CSV table of C-alpha atoms in Angstrom, one decimal:
chain,number,residue,atom,x,y,z
A,119,MET,CA,33.7,132.8,95.1
A,120,PRO,CA,29.6,131.7,95.2
A,121,THR,CA,29.2,128.3,93.9
A,122,HIS,CA,26.3,127.6,91.5
A,123,PRO,CA,24.4,124.4,91.0
A,124,LYS,CA,25.4,122.0,88.3
A,125,PRO,CA,23.2,121.3,85.3
A,126,ILE,CA,20.3,118.9,85.9
A,127,GLN,CA,21.1,115.8,83.7
A,128,THR,CA,18.5,116.2,81.6
A,129,ARG,CA,19.2,115.0,77.7
A,130,GLU,CA,16.1,116.0,75.4
A,131,LEU,CA,14.2,119.1,74.8
A,132,PRO,CA,11.6,118.0,72.4
A,133,GLU,CA,10.3,121.3,70.8
A,134,GLY,CA,11.8,124.5,70.6
A,135,PRO,CA,14.5,126.7,68.9
A,136,ALA,CA,17.4,125.4,67.2
A,137,ILE,CA,19.6,126.6,70.2
A,138,ARG,CA,18.4,127.6,73.7
A,139,VAL,CA,20.7,128.6,76.5
A,140,ARG,CA,19.6,129.0,79.9
A,141,ASP,CA,21.7,130.3,83.0
A,142,LEU,CA,25.1,129.7,81.3
A,143,ARG,CA,28.2,130.2,83.7
A,144,VAL,CA,31.7,129.7,82.6
A,145,ASN,CA,35.0,130.1,84.8
A,146,TYR,CA,38.6,130.2,84.0
A,147,GLY,CA,39.9,129.4,87.4
A,148,ASP,CA,38.1,131.4,90.2
A,149,ARG,CA,37.3,134.2,87.8
A,150,GLU,CA,33.7,133.7,86.4
A,151,ILE,CA,33.7,134.8,82.6
A,152,LEU,CA,29.9,134.3,81.6
A,153,HIS,CA,27.2,135.4,84.2
A,154,GLY,CA,24.1,133.3,83.9
A,155,ILE,CA,23.8,134.1,80.0
A,156,GLU,CA,20.3,133.2,78.5
A,157,PHE,CA,19.2,133.4,75.0
A,158,GLU,CA,17.8,131.5,72.2
A,159,VAL,CA,18.4,131.1,68.3
A,160,GLN,CA,15.3,130.0,66.2
A,161,ALA,CA,15.7,127.7,63.3
A,162,GLY,CA,16.9,129.2,60.1
A,163,GLU,CA,17.8,132.5,61.9
A,164,THR,CA,21.0,134.5,61.9
A,165,MET,CA,22.1,135.6,65.4
A,166,VAL,CA,24.9,137.8,65.7
A,167,ILE,CA,26.7,138.2,68.9
A,168,LEU,CA,28.4,141.7,69.2
A,169,GLY,CA,31.0,142.5,71.9
A,170,GLY,CA,34.1,144.1,72.5
A,171,SER,CA,37.7,142.7,73.4
A,172,GLY,CA,37.2,140.5,76.8
A,173,SER,CA,33.4,140.7,76.6
A,174,GLY,CA,33.1,136.9,76.6
A,175,LYS,CA,31.8,136.6,73.2
A,176,THR,CA,34.3,134.1,71.9
A,177,THR,CA,34.0,132.0,75.2
A,178,LEU,CA,30.3,131.7,74.5
A,179,LEU,CA,30.9,130.6,71.0
A,180,ARG,CA,33.5,127.9,72.3
A,181,THR,CA,31.1,126.6,74.9
A,182,LEU,CA,28.2,126.7,72.3
A,183,LEU,CA,30.5,124.2,70.2
A,184,GLY,CA,31.6,122.1,73.3
A,185,LEU,CA,35.2,123.3,73.1
A,186,GLU,CA,34.9,125.1,76.6
A,187,ARG,CA,33.3,123.3,79.5
A,188,ALA,CA,30.5,125.3,81.5
A,189,ASN,CA,30.5,125.3,85.1
A,190,SER,CA,26.9,125.3,85.3
A,191,GLY,CA,23.6,126.0,82.9
A,192,HIS,CA,21.9,124.2,80.1
A,193,ILE,CA,22.7,124.2,76.5
A,194,TRP,CA,20.1,122.8,74.2
A,195,ILE,CA,21.4,122.1,70.6
A,196,ARG,CA,18.8,120.6,68.4
A,197,GLY,CA,16.6,119.5,71.5
A,198,GLN,CA,19.7,117.6,73.4
A,199,ASP,CA,21.5,119.5,76.3
A,200,ILE,CA,24.9,119.3,75.4
A,201,LEU,CA,26.3,119.8,78.8
A,202,ALA,CA,24.5,116.7,79.9
A,203,MET,CA,26.3,114.7,77.1
A,204,SER,CA,29.3,112.4,77.2
A,205,GLU,CA,32.1,113.4,75.0
A,206,SER,CA,31.3,110.8,72.2
A,207,GLU,CA,27.8,112.3,72.1
A,208,ARG,CA,28.9,115.7,71.7
A,209,ASP,CA,31.3,114.6,68.7
A,210,GLU,CA,28.3,113.0,67.3
A,211,LEU,CA,26.2,116.2,67.3
A,212,ARG,CA,29.1,118.2,66.0
A,213,LYS,CA,28.4,116.5,62.9
A,214,LYS,CA,25.5,118.6,62.4
A,215,MET,CA,27.3,121.8,63.1
A,216,GLY,CA,30.0,123.8,61.0
A,217,MET,CA,32.6,125.9,62.4
A,218,ALA,CA,34.2,128.9,60.1
A,219,PHE,CA,37.3,129.7,62.2
A,220,GLN,CA,38.7,133.5,62.5
A,221,GLY,CA,41.5,133.6,59.8
A,222,GLY,CA,40.4,130.5,58.2
A,223,ALA,CA,42.5,127.9,60.2
A,224,LEU,CA,43.1,125.9,57.1
A,225,PHE,CA,45.9,123.3,57.4
A,226,GLY,CA,48.8,124.9,55.5
A,227,SER,CA,50.3,121.2,54.2
A,228,MET,CA,46.9,120.4,52.8
A,229,THR,CA,45.3,121.7,49.5
A,230,VAL,CA,42.2,123.6,49.5
A,231,GLY,CA,40.7,120.6,48.3
A,232,GLU,CA,42.1,118.3,50.9
A,233,ASN,CA,41.0,120.6,53.7
A,234,ILE,CA,37.4,120.3,52.5
A,235,ALA,CA,37.3,116.8,52.3
A,236,LEU,CA,39.0,116.2,55.6
A,237,PRO,CA,35.6,116.1,57.7
A,238,LEU,CA,34.1,113.7,54.9
A,239,ARG,CA,37.0,111.4,55.1
A,240,GLU,CA,37.0,111.5,59.0
A,241,HIS,CA,33.3,111.1,59.6
A,242,THR,CA,31.7,109.4,56.6
A,243,GLU,CA,32.5,106.3,54.7
A,244,LEU,CA,32.1,107.9,51.3
A,245,ASP,CA,34.2,106.9,48.4
A,246,ASP,CA,36.8,109.1,47.0
A,247,SER,CA,34.9,109.9,43.9
A,248,THR,CA,31.7,111.1,45.9
A,249,ILE,CA,34.0,113.2,48.0
A,250,GLU,CA,35.6,115.0,45.0
A,251,ILE,CA,32.1,115.9,43.7
A,252,ILE,CA,31.2,117.4,46.9
A,253,VAL,CA,34.3,119.3,47.3
A,254,ARG,CA,33.6,120.8,43.9
A,255,LEU,CA,30.3,121.5,44.9
A,256,LYS,CA,31.2,123.1,48.1
A,257,LEU,CA,33.9,125.3,46.2
A,258,ASN,CA,31.2,126.4,43.8
A,259,GLN,CA,29.0,127.6,46.5
A,260,VAL,CA,31.8,129.8,47.9
A,261,ASN,CA,32.6,131.1,44.4
A,262,LEU,CA,36.1,129.0,44.3
A,263,THR,CA,35.6,126.8,41.6
A,264,GLY,CA,38.8,125.3,40.3
A,265,PHE,CA,40.9,126.0,43.4
A,266,GLU,CA,40.9,122.7,45.0
A,267,SER,CA,44.7,122.2,44.0
A,268,TYR,CA,46.0,125.5,45.6
A,269,MET,CA,47.6,125.7,48.9
A,270,PRO,CA,46.2,128.1,51.5
A,271,ALA,CA,49.4,130.0,51.3
A,272,GLN,CA,48.5,130.9,47.6
A,273,LEU,CA,45.1,132.3,48.6
A,274,SER,CA,44.4,135.8,49.3
A,275,GLY,CA,42.6,136.8,53.1
A,276,GLY,CA,39.3,136.7,51.3
A,277,MET,CA,39.7,133.6,49.6
A,278,LYS,CA,41.0,131.7,52.8
A,279,LYS,CA,37.7,132.8,54.6
A,280,ARG,CA,35.6,131.4,51.6
A,281,ALA,CA,37.4,128.1,51.8
A,282,ALA,CA,37.0,127.9,55.3
A,283,ILE,CA,33.3,128.4,55.1
A,284,ALA,CA,33.3,125.6,52.4
A,285,ARG,CA,34.9,123.2,54.8
A,286,ALA,CA,32.6,124.4,57.3
A,287,MET,CA,29.6,123.3,54.9
A,288,SER,CA,31.2,119.8,53.7
A,289,MET,CA,29.0,117.9,55.8
A,290,ASP,CA,25.7,119.9,55.3
A,291,PRO,CA,25.4,121.2,58.8
A,292,GLU,CA,22.1,122.4,60.2
A,293,ILE,CA,23.8,125.2,62.4
A,294,LEU,CA,26.7,127.0,61.0
A,295,PHE,CA,29.0,129.0,63.4
A,296,PHE,CA,31.2,132.1,62.5
A,297,ASP,CA,34.1,133.6,64.4
A,298,GLU,CA,34.8,137.1,63.0
A,299,PRO,CA,34.1,136.2,59.6
A,300,SER,CA,35.1,139.6,57.7
A,301,ALA,CA,37.8,140.7,60.2
A,302,GLY,CA,41.0,141.7,58.5
A,303,LEU,CA,39.5,142.2,55.1
A,304,ASP,CA,39.1,145.3,53.1
A,305,PRO,CA,35.7,146.8,52.9
A,306,ILE,CA,35.0,145.5,49.5
A,307,ILE,CA,36.2,141.8,50.4
A,308,ALA,CA,34.5,142.1,53.6
A,309,ALA,CA,31.1,142.9,51.7
A,310,GLY,CA,31.6,140.0,49.3
A,311,ILE,CA,31.8,137.6,52.6
A,312,ASP,CA,28.7,139.3,54.0
A,313,ASP,CA,26.9,138.6,50.5
A,314,LEU,CA,28.0,134.8,50.7
A,315,ILE,CA,26.7,134.5,54.1
A,316,LEU,CA,23.2,135.9,53.3
A,317,LYS,CA,23.1,133.6,50.1
A,318,LEU,CA,24.0,130.5,51.8
A,319,LYS,CA,21.2,131.5,54.4
A,320,LYS,CA,18.6,132.0,51.6
A,321,ALA,CA,19.7,128.9,49.5
A,322,PHE,CA,19.9,126.4,52.5
A,323,GLY,CA,18.4,127.9,55.4
A,324,ILE,CA,20.9,127.3,57.9
A,325,THR,CA,21.0,128.5,61.3
A,326,MET,CA,23.8,130.7,61.8
A,327,VAL,CA,25.5,132.1,65.0
A,328,VAL,CA,28.0,134.9,63.9
A,329,VAL,CA,30.4,136.4,66.4
A,330,THR,CA,31.8,139.9,65.2
A,331,HIS,CA,32.4,143.3,66.2
A,332,GLU,CA,32.2,144.5,62.7
A,333,LEU,CA,29.2,146.9,62.8
A,334,ALA,CA,28.6,147.2,59.2
A,335,SER,CA,28.5,143.4,58.8
A,336,ALA,CA,26.6,142.7,61.8
A,337,PHE,CA,23.4,145.1,60.8
A,338,LEU,CA,23.7,143.7,57.3
A,339,ILE,CA,23.3,139.9,58.0
A,340,ALA,CA,21.7,139.7,61.4
A,341,ASP,CA,18.0,138.6,61.9
A,342,ARG,CA,18.6,139.4,65.7
A,343,MET,CA,21.7,140.5,67.5
A,344,MET,CA,22.8,140.8,71.1
A,345,LEU,CA,25.7,142.7,73.0
A,346,ILE,CA,27.6,141.1,75.3
A,347,ASP,CA,29.5,143.0,78.1
A,348,LYS,CA,31.7,141.9,80.9
A,349,GLY,CA,30.2,138.4,80.5
A,350,ASN,CA,26.3,139.8,80.4
A,351,ILE,CA,23.7,140.3,77.7
A,352,VAL,CA,23.3,144.0,78.1
A,353,ALA,CA,20.8,144.0,75.2
A,354,SER,CA,19.2,142.0,72.4
A,355,GLY,CA,16.7,142.4,69.6
A,356,THR,CA,16.4,143.2,65.9
A,357,PRO,CA,19.0,145.2,64.2
A,358,LYS,CA,16.7,148.2,64.2
A,359,GLU,CA,15.9,147.5,67.9
A,360,LEU,CA,19.5,147.8,68.9
A,361,GLN,CA,19.9,150.7,66.5
A,362,ASP,CA,17.3,152.4,68.4
A,363,SER,CA,18.3,151.4,72.1
A,364,ARG,CA,19.2,154.3,74.3
A,365,ASN,CA,21.1,151.8,76.7
A,366,ARG,CA,24.4,153.6,77.8
A,367,ARG,CA,26.6,150.5,77.0
A,368,VAL,CA,24.8,150.2,73.6
A,369,ARG,CA,25.2,153.5,72.3
A,370,GLN,CA,28.9,153.7,73.6
A,371,PHE,CA,29.6,150.3,71.5
A,372,LEU,CA,27.5,151.4,68.4
A,373,ASP,CA,28.6,155.0,68.5
A,374,ARG,CA,32.4,154.1,69.1
A,375,ILE,CA,32.5,156.3,72.3
A,376,PRO,CA,35.9,155.6,74.0
A,377,GLU,CA,35.9,154.7,77.8
A,378,PRO,CA,36.6,157.6,80.1
A,379,GLU,CA,40.3,158.2,80.8
A,380,LEU,CA,41.7,156.6,83.9
A,381,THR,CA,43.2,159.5,86.2
A,382,ASP,CA,45.8,157.7,87.7
A,383,GLU,CA,47.5,154.2,88.3
A,384,ILE,CA,45.0,153.5,91.4
A,385,ASP,CA,42.1,153.9,89.0
A,386,TYR,CA,43.7,151.4,86.9
A,387,LEU,CA,44.3,149.2,89.4
A,388,GLN,CA,40.8,149.4,90.6
A,389,MET,CA,39.5,148.5,87.3
A,390,LEU,CA,41.5,145.6,86.8
A,391,THR,CA,41.0,144.2,90.2
A,392,GLY,CA,37.7,145.3,91.1
A,393,GLU,CA,39.0,146.0,94.5
A,394,ILE,CA,39.2,149.4,96.3
A,395,PRO,CA,42.9,150.0,97.2
A,396,PRO,CA,43.7,151.0,100.7
A,397,GLN,CA,44.2,154.4,99.9
A,398,LYS,CA,40.8,154.9,98.8
A,399,GLN,CA,39.1,153.1,101.5
């Protein structure tokens, strides 16, 4: 396997976009998952990351959050290179970021209000009465007023998503990340989540990064979007630019064109390994 240089230990990027990524490479063992990814997200912009299963989009999201360690490259967030930080410094930066996980990831043994209050109790010294006020405000922002005493198991799928967004908003983040925010929801409920994302952006001017494969949602909420395929960015631009793209892979993804059928088991093995079996050499 080729080796790649480690990140230069620079901490600050004084001016520039909210997120800037350069030559980002991530390996799982000997296998490289992200191959020199580069992109920028401007302050107040919603960037949608599209890609099929196994494309690398979730790995990219986890790396932006500092949950996955990059092998080389740079990720500047709010002007700071997170790959050159200590873990304690990354923890401090994460206080300015919110994450709404796929499925909500609410703690089942805690009420909705306790879930939303958790980041505030862990990372601030606010008194209980102030935290309770903030919890009510966040629930109101996601149209869940009065649900603070409910348990997650008592909520519908869409309500769990909204509660997860409220928790992600609890620390008033500057950057908000979403992992498949409308996945698993019926079209009407999914449209409600899309509308909520648009309202939050308009009200608070938050920079948003959204990972999804739901095309209807993507084209509704995105300012810009990019398509990842096999660890590479194959296209990026405005929703109209992607919609008008003639790139073969973009058209296959947007038009839902299936992969060609494999003719036999040898072709299947070759696809998985990237190697030509002896019979075909």
